[in-house]
Amino acid sequence: MKDGYIRVAAASFDTSIANVKNNGLKICKLINDAYENNAKIIVFPELCLTGYTCEDLFNQDRLLNETKIQLQTIINETDNKDIVAVVGLPYQHLNSLYNVAAVIHKGKLLGLVPKTHIPNYQEFYEARRFESAPKNNTTIIFNGKNIPFGTHYIFASSTNPEFKFGIEICEDLWLPDSPSIKLALNGANLILNPSASNEITTKKDYRRLLINSQSARLVCGYIYSNAGNGESTTDVVFSGHHIISENGTMIKESSGFESEIIYGDLDLKKLSSERRKMTTFKSYYDYENIYFDSTNLDLKTTYYYDPHPFVPSDHTLRAKRCKEVFDIQTHGLMQRLQATGIKKVVIGISGGLDSTLALLVCTMAFKNLGYDNKDIIAITMPCFGTTSRTKNNALGLMNELNVTSYDIDITESVKVQFKDIGQNENVHDVTYENVQARTRTEILMNKANQVGGLVIGTGDLSEVALGWSTYNGDHMSMYAVNVSVPKTLVRYLVDYVASLYHGQKLETILKDVLDTPVSPELLPQQDDKIVQKTEDIVGPYELHDFFLYHMIRFGDEPHKLFRKTQLAFKNKYDKETIKKWLAKFYWRFFTQQFKRSCIPDGPKVGSVSLSPRGDWRMPSDANVKEWITEIEKL
């Protein structure tokens, strides 16, 4: 289970009702198949060893005795196999018959977990034969060995702390007080459910919704194995609808109406990380742990990671996401304007993506508030690296949006600064670049004072993460509308707004902005072409956004993040390229925290934010050595 990855399986087979030996043979074969496919868990349906629909045959000694014999056969079959098999069967304890799940591992019966909620309505009448689980854990004797029996057990790997699971059976899931709630609070990252849920119209949709919702609520992996072929009899039909879900996301689903084994790879470390962050996800300590020894497996996982976690790949969902984000940005700015009573804003426009998006947010906020667009003071400030393309796009935007525009060439002002501090203007170093950025911010701040307005910041989340801004330059503003929007999403937001102006000149300008290389334009242009491309310096933004998302959301160690990135970008970047930019990301992220510690207010739009007042509090002097050392070992 290296890096937290585990492969799990849910299976059904052509059940032969009451032919226990035949069913046992099929179960053994599927266990072997799953083991050969590197699964660590396989879950079978409820009462599958006998068949769920045996009805009053469950009271026949011949059936129950043969069940014990075949259970031992299955246990023997798993000897020396590092796979957990969960098998449903009837079992008598004292005076009562229970519907139980047997937990088997490496030739041992780890425990029997009885069903808690026994349905007795509509087509279900289990209460005619089965008793609800006893309230307290107890012990039974099976073939001369003491075996735990009860529902208050967590099955835990002694070698992998995240590998913990609990069991509930079919109907248990459908109740408001489902056992899985307590199981999760007691540390179970996986919930296993042997089930026999019959098929009627729309039930599959509800079942899918129920399981995905439960896995989301409990921040867990959920493995649901449902009775299928051979169980259909009299008035009921079963389809073998299996589901593997992780934290609300469907990982795998069976096609149904055929015997099938499905596999899914889950990330248990990710689940553990999500719970750790949620201080409201309390820990309970009233269940017993049953430990088993499961060896580490370096799984060649098929786990899917979206290379662009901030941007939905589906066009419809992406449009919906863009509208949500743009609305949040707009209404955040509206609130700031209303709260301060200020009706003017000042914004620097470069002709690039970030400032374009910020200007679009301003114009929408003013429209919603009924303010005059002429009170949006937009200033473009060309200097050494400005090309006619970006300048013309900046002026075109301002003209089409009908804002008050200024074209202030800062070249002479910058040269005065160079003279004052003794900077050689032929030396294109960091001072050469930053004087330009600070001069622009100085103009914006002074203009805001002059007109009684707010300076609107344009920097985005990716730049904040990398510290790709000039301290006391574009790093500062009075309200930063893009501060939690990642670079990979900015492009789609501008494209979304462009679609609102379809057929108009503004759309054409916005499309050209989208096609312009990302650049601060601080180095002298050559032949009116951009020579300074941001991604050549800091690396691809799509990689940095991926690093940022997984580092902040899940607290991944560098080796885990490296592995995730390889899975997500396996057809685009080689290992050395990923390693290079991963090291750059960590170095910049740590060393630039001092800039984040004093960034201005701005609206939080997603689950990842670096605001020092809420989501990310980090000492500015934290040392990055531990992270870089691990990357060097990759």
XYZ file of C-alpha atoms in Angstrom:
634
model
C 0.000 0.000 0.000
C 2.802 2.372 -0.895
C 1.756 6.056 -0.884
C -1.692 5.037 0.335
C -2.874 3.361 -2.867
C -4.953 0.232 -2.482
C -6.817 -1.859 -5.030
C -10.217 -3.174 -3.967
C -12.779 -5.410 -5.641
C -16.497 -6.107 -5.515
C -17.740 -9.380 -6.996
C -20.766 -11.537 -7.623
C -21.198 -14.872 -9.367
C -23.907 -17.171 -10.705
C -25.316 -18.094 -7.340
C -26.829 -21.541 -6.961
C -29.493 -21.149 -4.285
C -28.827 -23.569 -1.408
C -25.918 -25.256 -3.252
C -23.339 -24.098 -0.736
C -20.417 -26.178 -1.986
C -20.838 -24.905 -5.526
C -21.037 -21.317 -4.305
C -17.935 -21.821 -2.160
C -15.906 -23.009 -5.159
C -16.887 -19.924 -7.141
C -15.993 -17.650 -4.227
C -12.547 -19.265 -3.961
C -11.905 -18.759 -7.660
C -12.827 -15.083 -7.491
C -10.609 -14.574 -4.442
C -7.687 -16.026 -6.392
C -8.497 -13.837 -9.391
C -8.575 -10.721 -7.223
C -5.323 -11.709 -5.505
C -3.607 -12.156 -8.874
C -4.806 -8.664 -9.809
C -3.172 -7.159 -6.684
C -6.433 -6.421 -4.868
C -6.127 -6.142 -1.096
C -9.871 -6.496 -0.476
C -12.659 -8.366 -2.211
C -16.260 -8.008 -1.064
C -18.972 -10.550 -1.936
C -22.764 -10.085 -1.668
C -24.922 -10.611 1.385
C -25.603 -14.294 2.229
C -23.826 -15.276 -0.986
C -22.476 -18.558 0.375
C -25.991 -19.970 0.587
C -27.889 -17.544 -1.618
C -29.896 -14.652 -0.212
C -33.286 -16.026 -1.307
C -33.192 -19.358 0.586
C -36.159 -18.226 2.686
C -37.185 -20.925 5.218
C -34.335 -23.159 4.126
C -32.214 -20.989 6.408
C -33.694 -23.016 9.294
C -32.441 -26.303 7.878
C -29.462 -27.825 9.702
C -28.112 -29.303 6.468
C -27.777 -25.835 4.967
C -26.240 -24.263 8.065
C -23.788 -27.095 8.701
C -22.590 -27.145 5.109
C -22.144 -23.393 5.322
C -19.647 -23.825 8.165
C -17.776 -26.492 6.200
C -17.493 -24.287 3.114
C -16.548 -21.267 5.208
C -13.553 -23.224 6.482
C -12.721 -24.257 2.922
C -12.643 -20.596 1.877
C -10.505 -19.740 4.906
C -8.031 -22.470 3.951
C -7.965 -21.218 0.363
C -6.724 -17.799 1.506
C -3.757 -19.237 3.415
C -0.653 -17.141 2.634
C -2.718 -14.806 0.442
C -2.520 -11.165 1.529
C -6.092 -10.312 0.593
C -9.106 -9.617 2.783
C -12.207 -11.510 1.642
C -15.626 -10.533 2.989
C -18.217 -13.276 2.491
C -21.906 -13.193 3.432
C -23.523 -16.193 5.176
C -26.065 -17.194 7.837
C -24.658 -18.086 11.244
C -26.322 -19.320 14.432
C -25.075 -17.958 17.743
C -26.766 -19.122 20.942
C -30.494 -19.200 20.189
C -30.555 -16.863 17.208
C -29.716 -16.888 13.524
C -27.722 -13.931 12.210
C -27.025 -12.553 8.757
C -23.260 -12.068 8.964
C -20.217 -11.027 6.983
C -17.164 -13.212 7.533
C -13.848 -11.341 7.363
C -11.080 -13.637 6.145
C -7.358 -12.954 5.702
C -4.315 -15.183 5.217
C -6.054 -18.362 6.310
C -7.676 -16.801 9.353
C -11.231 -15.832 10.220
C -10.683 -12.375 11.674
C -14.285 -11.869 12.753
C -17.987 -12.151 12.026
C -19.994 -8.943 11.678
C -23.800 -9.377 11.963
C -26.356 -7.175 10.218
C -27.895 -4.507 12.438
C -31.066 -3.450 10.664
C -33.283 -6.366 9.592
C -35.910 -5.324 7.001
C -39.445 -6.665 7.285
C -41.491 -4.707 4.763
C -42.622 -4.941 1.136
C -40.658 -7.752 -0.560
C -38.272 -8.121 2.399
C -39.093 -10.293 5.387
C -35.733 -11.177 6.905
C -37.099 -10.740 10.434
C -38.979 -14.032 9.944
C -35.612 -15.790 10.353
C -32.818 -13.382 11.343
C -32.118 -11.510 14.550
C -30.631 -8.011 14.711
C -27.003 -7.800 15.803
C -26.393 -7.886 19.555
C -25.585 -4.526 21.096
C -22.215 -5.566 22.462
C -19.259 -7.347 20.960
C -18.813 -10.938 22.018
C -16.866 -14.057 21.056
C -17.916 -17.271 19.354
C -16.102 -20.562 18.909
C -15.545 -21.577 15.311
C -13.656 -24.813 14.707
C -12.037 -24.559 18.113
C -10.918 -20.933 17.804
C -12.195 -17.803 19.530
C -13.639 -15.482 16.894
C -14.804 -11.859 17.496
C -18.542 -11.465 16.843
C -20.240 -8.076 16.746
C -20.613 -4.748 14.987
C -18.308 -2.554 17.067
C -15.095 -3.629 15.392
C -12.558 -1.841 13.224
C -10.332 -4.107 11.159
C -6.917 -2.449 11.024
C -3.649 -3.225 9.298
C -0.801 -3.352 11.802
C 1.635 -2.079 9.167
C -0.416 0.553 7.290
C -2.201 2.982 9.644
C -4.566 4.269 6.922
C -5.760 0.769 6.024
C -8.757 0.480 8.359
C -12.195 -0.761 7.443
C -15.578 -1.457 8.934
C -18.589 -3.387 7.716
C -22.284 -2.718 7.402
C -24.702 -4.952 5.541
C -27.257 -3.864 2.924
C -30.190 -2.302 4.808
C -27.771 -0.854 7.354
C -26.802 1.771 4.783
C -30.359 2.890 4.082
C -31.126 3.972 7.659
C -30.510 7.415 9.222
C -28.335 5.840 11.937
C -26.280 3.658 9.637
C -23.440 1.790 11.376
C -20.952 3.276 8.933
C -21.215 6.643 10.730
C -19.748 5.267 13.964
C -17.322 3.091 12.032
C -15.916 6.166 10.281
C -15.704 8.171 13.496
C -13.748 5.285 14.991
C -11.215 5.502 12.198
C -12.475 3.308 9.344
C -11.315 4.807 6.032
C -13.126 2.075 4.111
C -16.697 0.856 4.495
C -17.486 -2.557 3.027
C -21.092 -3.472 2.292
C -22.173 -7.002 1.289
C -25.675 -6.429 -0.050
C -28.700 -8.051 -1.643
C -30.669 -5.126 -3.017
C -33.190 -6.151 -5.648
C -33.765 -4.260 -8.872
C -36.816 -2.171 -9.680
C -37.070 0.884 -11.921
C -34.984 3.879 -10.782
C -33.591 1.995 -7.779
C -30.149 1.818 -9.355
C -30.053 5.623 -9.594
C -31.039 6.007 -5.970
C -28.538 3.371 -4.858
C -25.769 5.148 -6.728
C -26.714 8.496 -5.167
C -26.937 6.960 -1.702
C -23.508 5.316 -1.813
C -21.714 8.299 -3.319
C -23.350 10.597 -0.779
C -22.425 8.336 2.128
C -18.814 8.123 1.009
C -18.735 11.937 0.769
C -20.298 12.479 4.176
C -17.954 10.017 5.837
C -14.886 10.978 3.746
C -14.263 7.323 3.034
C -13.953 4.689 0.384
C -17.127 2.651 -0.012
C -17.197 -0.840 -1.562
C -20.671 -2.112 -2.285
C -21.158 -5.666 -3.570
C -24.664 -6.621 -4.619
C -26.361 -9.948 -5.256
C -26.817 -10.806 -8.910
C -27.296 -13.742 -11.263
C -28.943 -16.778 -9.756
C -30.586 -14.911 -6.868
C -33.613 -13.820 -8.875
C -36.593 -15.935 -7.890
C -40.350 -15.699 -7.309
C -41.116 -11.939 -7.265
C -37.639 -10.408 -7.058
C -34.845 -9.768 -9.545
C -31.227 -8.962 -8.679
C -28.760 -7.308 -11.061
C -25.365 -7.490 -9.352
C -25.036 -3.715 -9.203
C -21.607 -3.129 -7.609
C -20.224 0.294 -6.760
C -16.817 1.501 -5.608
C -16.860 5.122 -4.465
C -14.332 7.468 -2.880
C -15.346 10.618 -1.039
C -18.376 11.220 -3.244
C -16.715 10.242 -6.509
C -17.684 7.127 -8.437
C -14.525 5.121 -9.021
C -16.092 2.060 -10.642
C -19.561 0.669 -11.287
C -20.646 -2.692 -12.675
C -22.725 -2.934 -15.807
C -25.320 -5.107 -14.079
C -27.288 -8.236 -14.957
C -24.179 -10.343 -15.392
C -21.686 -11.995 -13.063
C -18.890 -9.512 -12.690
C -15.897 -8.510 -10.619
C -14.980 -4.838 -10.616
C -11.772 -3.226 -9.390
C -11.033 0.233 -8.139
C -7.893 1.950 -6.869
C -8.377 4.144 -3.817
C -6.045 6.648 -2.148
C -6.320 6.092 1.595
C -3.727 8.728 2.466
C -5.835 11.323 0.684
C -8.880 10.327 2.730
C -6.864 10.463 5.937
C -5.571 13.915 5.018
C -9.063 15.234 4.291
C -10.323 14.059 7.669
C -7.300 15.465 9.486
C -8.054 18.958 8.175
C -11.715 18.762 9.207
C -11.545 19.539 12.923
C -15.284 18.846 13.100
C -14.663 15.247 11.974
C -14.327 13.940 15.513
C -12.559 10.778 16.613
C -14.390 8.161 18.680
C -12.599 5.470 20.652
C -15.367 3.118 21.713
C -14.826 0.369 19.113
C -12.340 -2.478 19.321
C -9.581 -2.932 16.754
C -8.908 -6.289 15.140
C -5.394 -6.172 13.706
C -4.070 -8.061 10.724
C -0.700 -8.049 9.010
C -0.882 -6.687 5.469
C 2.351 -6.204 3.564
C 3.150 -3.099 1.528
C 2.544 -3.381 -2.188
C 3.974 -0.864 -4.628
C 0.840 -0.837 -6.715
C 1.071 0.180 -10.347
C -2.094 2.092 -9.843
C -4.583 3.092 -12.505
C -5.831 5.879 -10.221
C -6.961 8.876 -12.255
C -5.913 12.403 -11.384
C -7.305 15.285 -13.354
C -4.289 17.228 -14.676
C -6.312 20.421 -14.291
C -8.032 20.045 -10.902
C -9.285 23.637 -10.893
C -10.924 23.368 -14.311
C -13.744 20.885 -15.071
C -13.074 18.989 -18.293
C -16.754 18.782 -19.175
C -17.754 21.852 -21.208
C -21.132 22.313 -19.486
C -19.684 21.946 -15.988
C -16.829 24.271 -16.886
C -19.240 26.972 -18.028
C -21.183 26.566 -14.790
C -17.988 26.768 -12.724
C -16.852 29.885 -14.552
C -20.167 31.585 -13.921
C -19.984 30.718 -10.217
C -16.439 32.034 -9.864
C -17.130 35.204 -11.826
C -20.246 35.840 -9.716
C -18.252 35.394 -6.494
C -15.588 37.815 -7.713
C -18.196 40.315 -8.801
C -20.240 40.221 -5.622
C -17.149 40.346 -3.427
C -16.154 43.605 -5.100
C -19.720 44.906 -4.891
C -19.756 44.329 -1.139
C -16.437 46.145 -0.696
C -17.696 49.131 -2.678
C -20.991 49.288 -0.803
C -19.358 48.849 2.600
C -16.881 51.669 1.983
C -19.304 53.906 0.142
C -16.703 54.319 -2.595
C -17.970 54.483 -6.172
C -14.704 54.678 -8.066
C -11.990 52.140 -8.753
C -8.534 52.404 -10.304
C -7.005 49.490 -12.176
C -3.867 48.931 -14.240
C -4.457 47.279 -17.619
C -1.575 45.518 -19.349
C -3.463 43.721 -22.104
C -2.751 40.401 -20.377
C -5.144 37.816 -18.954
C -5.159 38.783 -15.275
C -5.793 42.508 -15.662
C -8.388 41.768 -18.346
C -10.311 39.502 -15.998
C -10.100 42.051 -13.190
C -11.443 44.784 -15.478
C -14.335 42.541 -16.555
C -15.170 41.929 -12.884
C -15.165 45.675 -12.234
C -17.500 46.431 -15.130
C -19.948 43.701 -14.069
C -19.906 44.926 -10.468
C -20.600 48.488 -11.616
C -23.401 47.283 -13.873
C -25.066 45.380 -11.016
C -24.744 48.362 -8.685
C -25.981 50.849 -11.268
C -22.694 52.786 -11.164
C -21.279 54.705 -14.123
C -18.511 52.853 -15.987
C -16.745 56.182 -16.380
C -15.882 55.874 -12.678
C -13.710 52.892 -13.514
C -10.302 54.526 -14.018
C -8.285 52.160 -16.210
C -4.637 52.962 -16.821
C -2.210 51.313 -19.195
C 1.432 52.102 -18.461
C 3.754 51.044 -21.283
C 7.511 50.861 -20.798
C 10.553 49.066 -22.216
C 8.937 45.671 -22.855
C 5.450 46.707 -23.926
C 4.454 45.518 -27.390
C 1.903 47.170 -29.629
C -0.235 44.026 -29.403
C -0.733 44.179 -25.639
C -1.027 47.970 -25.604
C -3.642 47.993 -28.365
C -5.587 45.233 -26.611
C -5.509 47.232 -23.379
C -6.747 50.390 -25.103
C -9.352 48.429 -27.062
C -10.737 46.838 -23.903
C -11.026 50.154 -22.156
C -12.732 51.717 -25.155
C -15.239 48.891 -25.677
C -16.123 48.759 -21.989
C -16.617 52.532 -21.963
C -14.410 53.187 -18.944
C -12.229 56.244 -18.287
C -8.859 55.389 -19.749
C -5.339 56.759 -19.385
C -2.253 55.923 -21.401
C 0.719 56.874 -19.234
C 4.158 56.007 -20.575
C 6.336 55.378 -17.511
C 9.677 55.197 -19.331
C 10.941 58.600 -18.188
C 9.723 58.071 -14.619
C 11.559 54.775 -14.463
C 14.737 56.352 -15.827
C 14.555 59.002 -13.102
C 14.364 56.215 -10.533
C 17.346 54.520 -12.163
C 19.315 57.751 -11.923
C 18.313 58.316 -8.290
C 19.492 54.890 -7.167
C 22.423 54.552 -9.557
C 20.956 51.737 -11.642
C 22.527 51.069 -15.049
C 19.577 50.842 -17.420
C 21.536 48.471 -19.639
C 21.719 45.907 -16.841
C 18.490 43.943 -17.073
C 18.436 42.536 -13.550
C 15.696 42.234 -10.931
C 16.036 45.914 -10.017
C 15.539 46.865 -13.664
C 12.281 44.895 -13.690
C 10.949 45.783 -10.267
C 11.378 49.521 -10.613
C 8.889 49.338 -13.465
C 6.391 47.315 -11.420
C 6.665 49.618 -8.407
C 6.348 52.730 -10.560
C 3.104 51.389 -11.987
C 1.695 50.657 -8.525
C 2.744 54.110 -7.317
C 0.794 55.727 -10.154
C -2.279 53.619 -9.418
C -2.202 54.382 -5.701
C -1.697 58.099 -6.246
C -4.481 58.236 -8.829
C -6.785 56.426 -6.414
C -6.042 59.044 -3.770
C -6.696 61.782 -6.282
C -10.116 60.497 -7.366
C -11.158 58.902 -4.066
C -11.163 55.359 -5.417
C -9.937 51.842 -4.637
C -6.989 50.245 -6.412
C -8.090 46.839 -7.714
C -5.444 44.118 -7.635
C -5.062 41.830 -10.626
C -2.643 39.087 -9.433
C -3.925 35.509 -9.378
C -3.594 32.535 -7.019
C -0.787 30.877 -8.982
C 1.304 34.038 -8.781
C 0.589 34.292 -5.063
C 1.753 30.680 -4.565
C 4.986 31.251 -6.478
C 5.609 34.772 -5.209
C 5.590 35.896 -8.844
C 4.941 39.523 -7.998
C 6.955 42.559 -6.990
C 6.843 43.291 -3.274
C 5.279 46.709 -2.796
C 4.562 46.676 -6.531
C 1.834 44.624 -8.221
C 1.810 42.671 -4.947
C -0.232 45.494 -3.363
C -3.762 46.815 -3.890
C -6.861 47.768 -1.920
C -8.913 44.772 -3.056
C -7.609 41.848 -5.130
C -10.387 40.267 -7.174
C -8.252 37.453 -8.694
C -6.324 36.474 -5.577
C -7.799 32.968 -5.263
C -8.296 32.240 -8.959
C -5.565 29.917 -10.338
C -3.898 30.788 -13.613
C -5.309 27.723 -15.379
C -8.814 28.936 -14.575
C -8.241 32.606 -15.441
C -8.027 31.730 -19.126
C -11.401 29.960 -19.067
C -13.018 32.794 -17.121
C -11.976 35.310 -19.764
C -13.204 32.927 -22.452
C -16.524 32.566 -20.577
C -17.036 36.340 -20.451
C -16.035 36.609 -24.122
C -18.916 34.278 -24.956
C -21.300 36.779 -23.339
C -20.268 39.320 -25.986
C -20.578 36.974 -28.937
C -20.303 38.757 -32.274
C -19.141 42.026 -30.759
C -15.748 43.678 -31.147
C -15.056 43.051 -27.468
C -15.153 39.298 -28.091
C -12.469 39.653 -30.776
C -10.221 41.602 -28.402
C -10.726 39.093 -25.592
C -9.898 36.199 -27.923
C -6.629 37.906 -28.854
C -5.807 38.435 -25.180
C -6.330 34.689 -24.724
C -3.849 34.001 -27.513
C -1.164 36.313 -26.112
C 1.766 34.624 -24.275
C 1.776 35.181 -20.511
C 4.475 37.769 -19.803
C 5.211 40.616 -17.370
C 6.785 42.501 -20.301
C 9.550 43.952 -18.149
C 12.460 43.208 -20.481
C 12.916 45.199 -23.701
C 10.837 43.890 -26.574
C 12.513 42.991 -29.842
C 10.920 43.862 -33.153
C 7.677 44.519 -31.251
C 7.647 40.897 -30.019
C 7.430 39.616 -26.444
C 10.810 38.216 -25.368
C 10.003 37.410 -21.746
C 7.632 34.468 -21.224
C 6.709 33.704 -17.634
C 6.475 29.941 -18.043
C 10.037 29.796 -19.410
C 11.168 31.160 -16.052
C 8.926 29.610 -13.409
C 7.669 26.591 -15.331
C 4.316 25.504 -16.770
C 1.419 26.935 -14.809
C -0.575 23.736 -15.304
C 2.096 21.854 -13.350
C 2.283 24.471 -10.604
C -1.491 24.565 -10.237
C -1.514 20.774 -9.944
C 1.266 20.905 -7.317
C -0.551 23.650 -5.420
C -3.907 21.898 -5.379
C -2.590 18.592 -4.068
C -0.104 20.082 -1.641
C -2.666 22.345 0.025
C -5.671 20.011 -0.144
C -3.968 16.781 0.906
C -0.622 17.699 2.441
C 1.214 15.278 0.151
C 4.874 14.571 0.648
C 6.989 15.422 -2.412
C 7.389 11.778 -3.463
C 3.618 11.268 -3.403
C 3.032 14.501 -5.308
C 5.692 13.445 -7.833
C 3.873 10.159 -8.354
C 0.502 11.851 -8.723
C 1.918 14.254 -11.294
C 3.331 11.391 -13.325
C -0.098 9.752 -13.363
C -1.838 12.969 -14.371
C 0.652 14.083 -17.045
C 2.041 10.710 -18.160
C 1.750 11.582 -21.842
C 3.065 15.149 -21.579
C 5.993 15.592 -19.169
C 8.852 13.206 -18.431
C 10.141 12.470 -14.933
C 13.064 14.888 -15.046
C 10.874 17.772 -16.183
C 8.367 17.131 -13.383
C 11.165 16.809 -10.817
C 12.761 20.076 -11.965
C 9.604 22.149 -11.665
C 8.492 20.413 -8.461
C 11.717 21.533 -6.797
C 11.193 25.032 -8.167
C 7.629 25.070 -6.835
C 8.594 24.103 -3.288
C 11.522 26.510 -3.219
C 9.439 29.445 -4.395
C 6.444 28.497 -2.242
C 8.512 28.489 0.960
C 10.754 31.463 0.282
C 7.918 33.741 -0.867
C 5.623 33.286 2.139
C 6.542 36.768 3.410
C 4.646 38.212 0.448
C 1.547 36.157 1.229
C 1.636 37.262 4.859
C 0.529 40.753 3.843
C -1.514 40.329 0.681
C -4.692 42.425 0.430
C -8.235 41.174 0.884
C -9.882 39.322 -1.976
C -12.772 36.896 -2.480
C -12.199 33.185 -1.838
C -13.656 31.312 -4.797
C -12.596 27.678 -4.309
C -11.339 25.059 -1.869
C -7.718 26.220 -2.203
C -6.844 29.681 -0.954
C -3.661 31.184 0.480
C -5.141 34.034 2.488
C -3.049 34.574 5.658
C -6.267 35.503 7.451
C -7.986 32.174 6.882
C -6.831 29.256 4.797
C -3.034 29.290 4.956
C -0.993 30.397 7.931
C 2.689 29.652 7.596
C 5.813 31.172 9.164
C 7.650 33.348 6.699
C 10.956 31.838 7.813
C 10.037 28.146 7.442
C 12.888 26.070 6.012
C 12.292 24.150 2.782
C 15.306 21.809 3.207
C 13.305 18.694 4.200
C 11.150 18.962 1.085
C 14.017 19.668 -1.303
C 16.075 16.791 0.143
C 13.254 14.364 -0.566
C 12.885 15.657 -4.138
C 16.614 15.147 -4.718
C 16.172 11.465 -3.836
C 13.451 10.911 -6.443
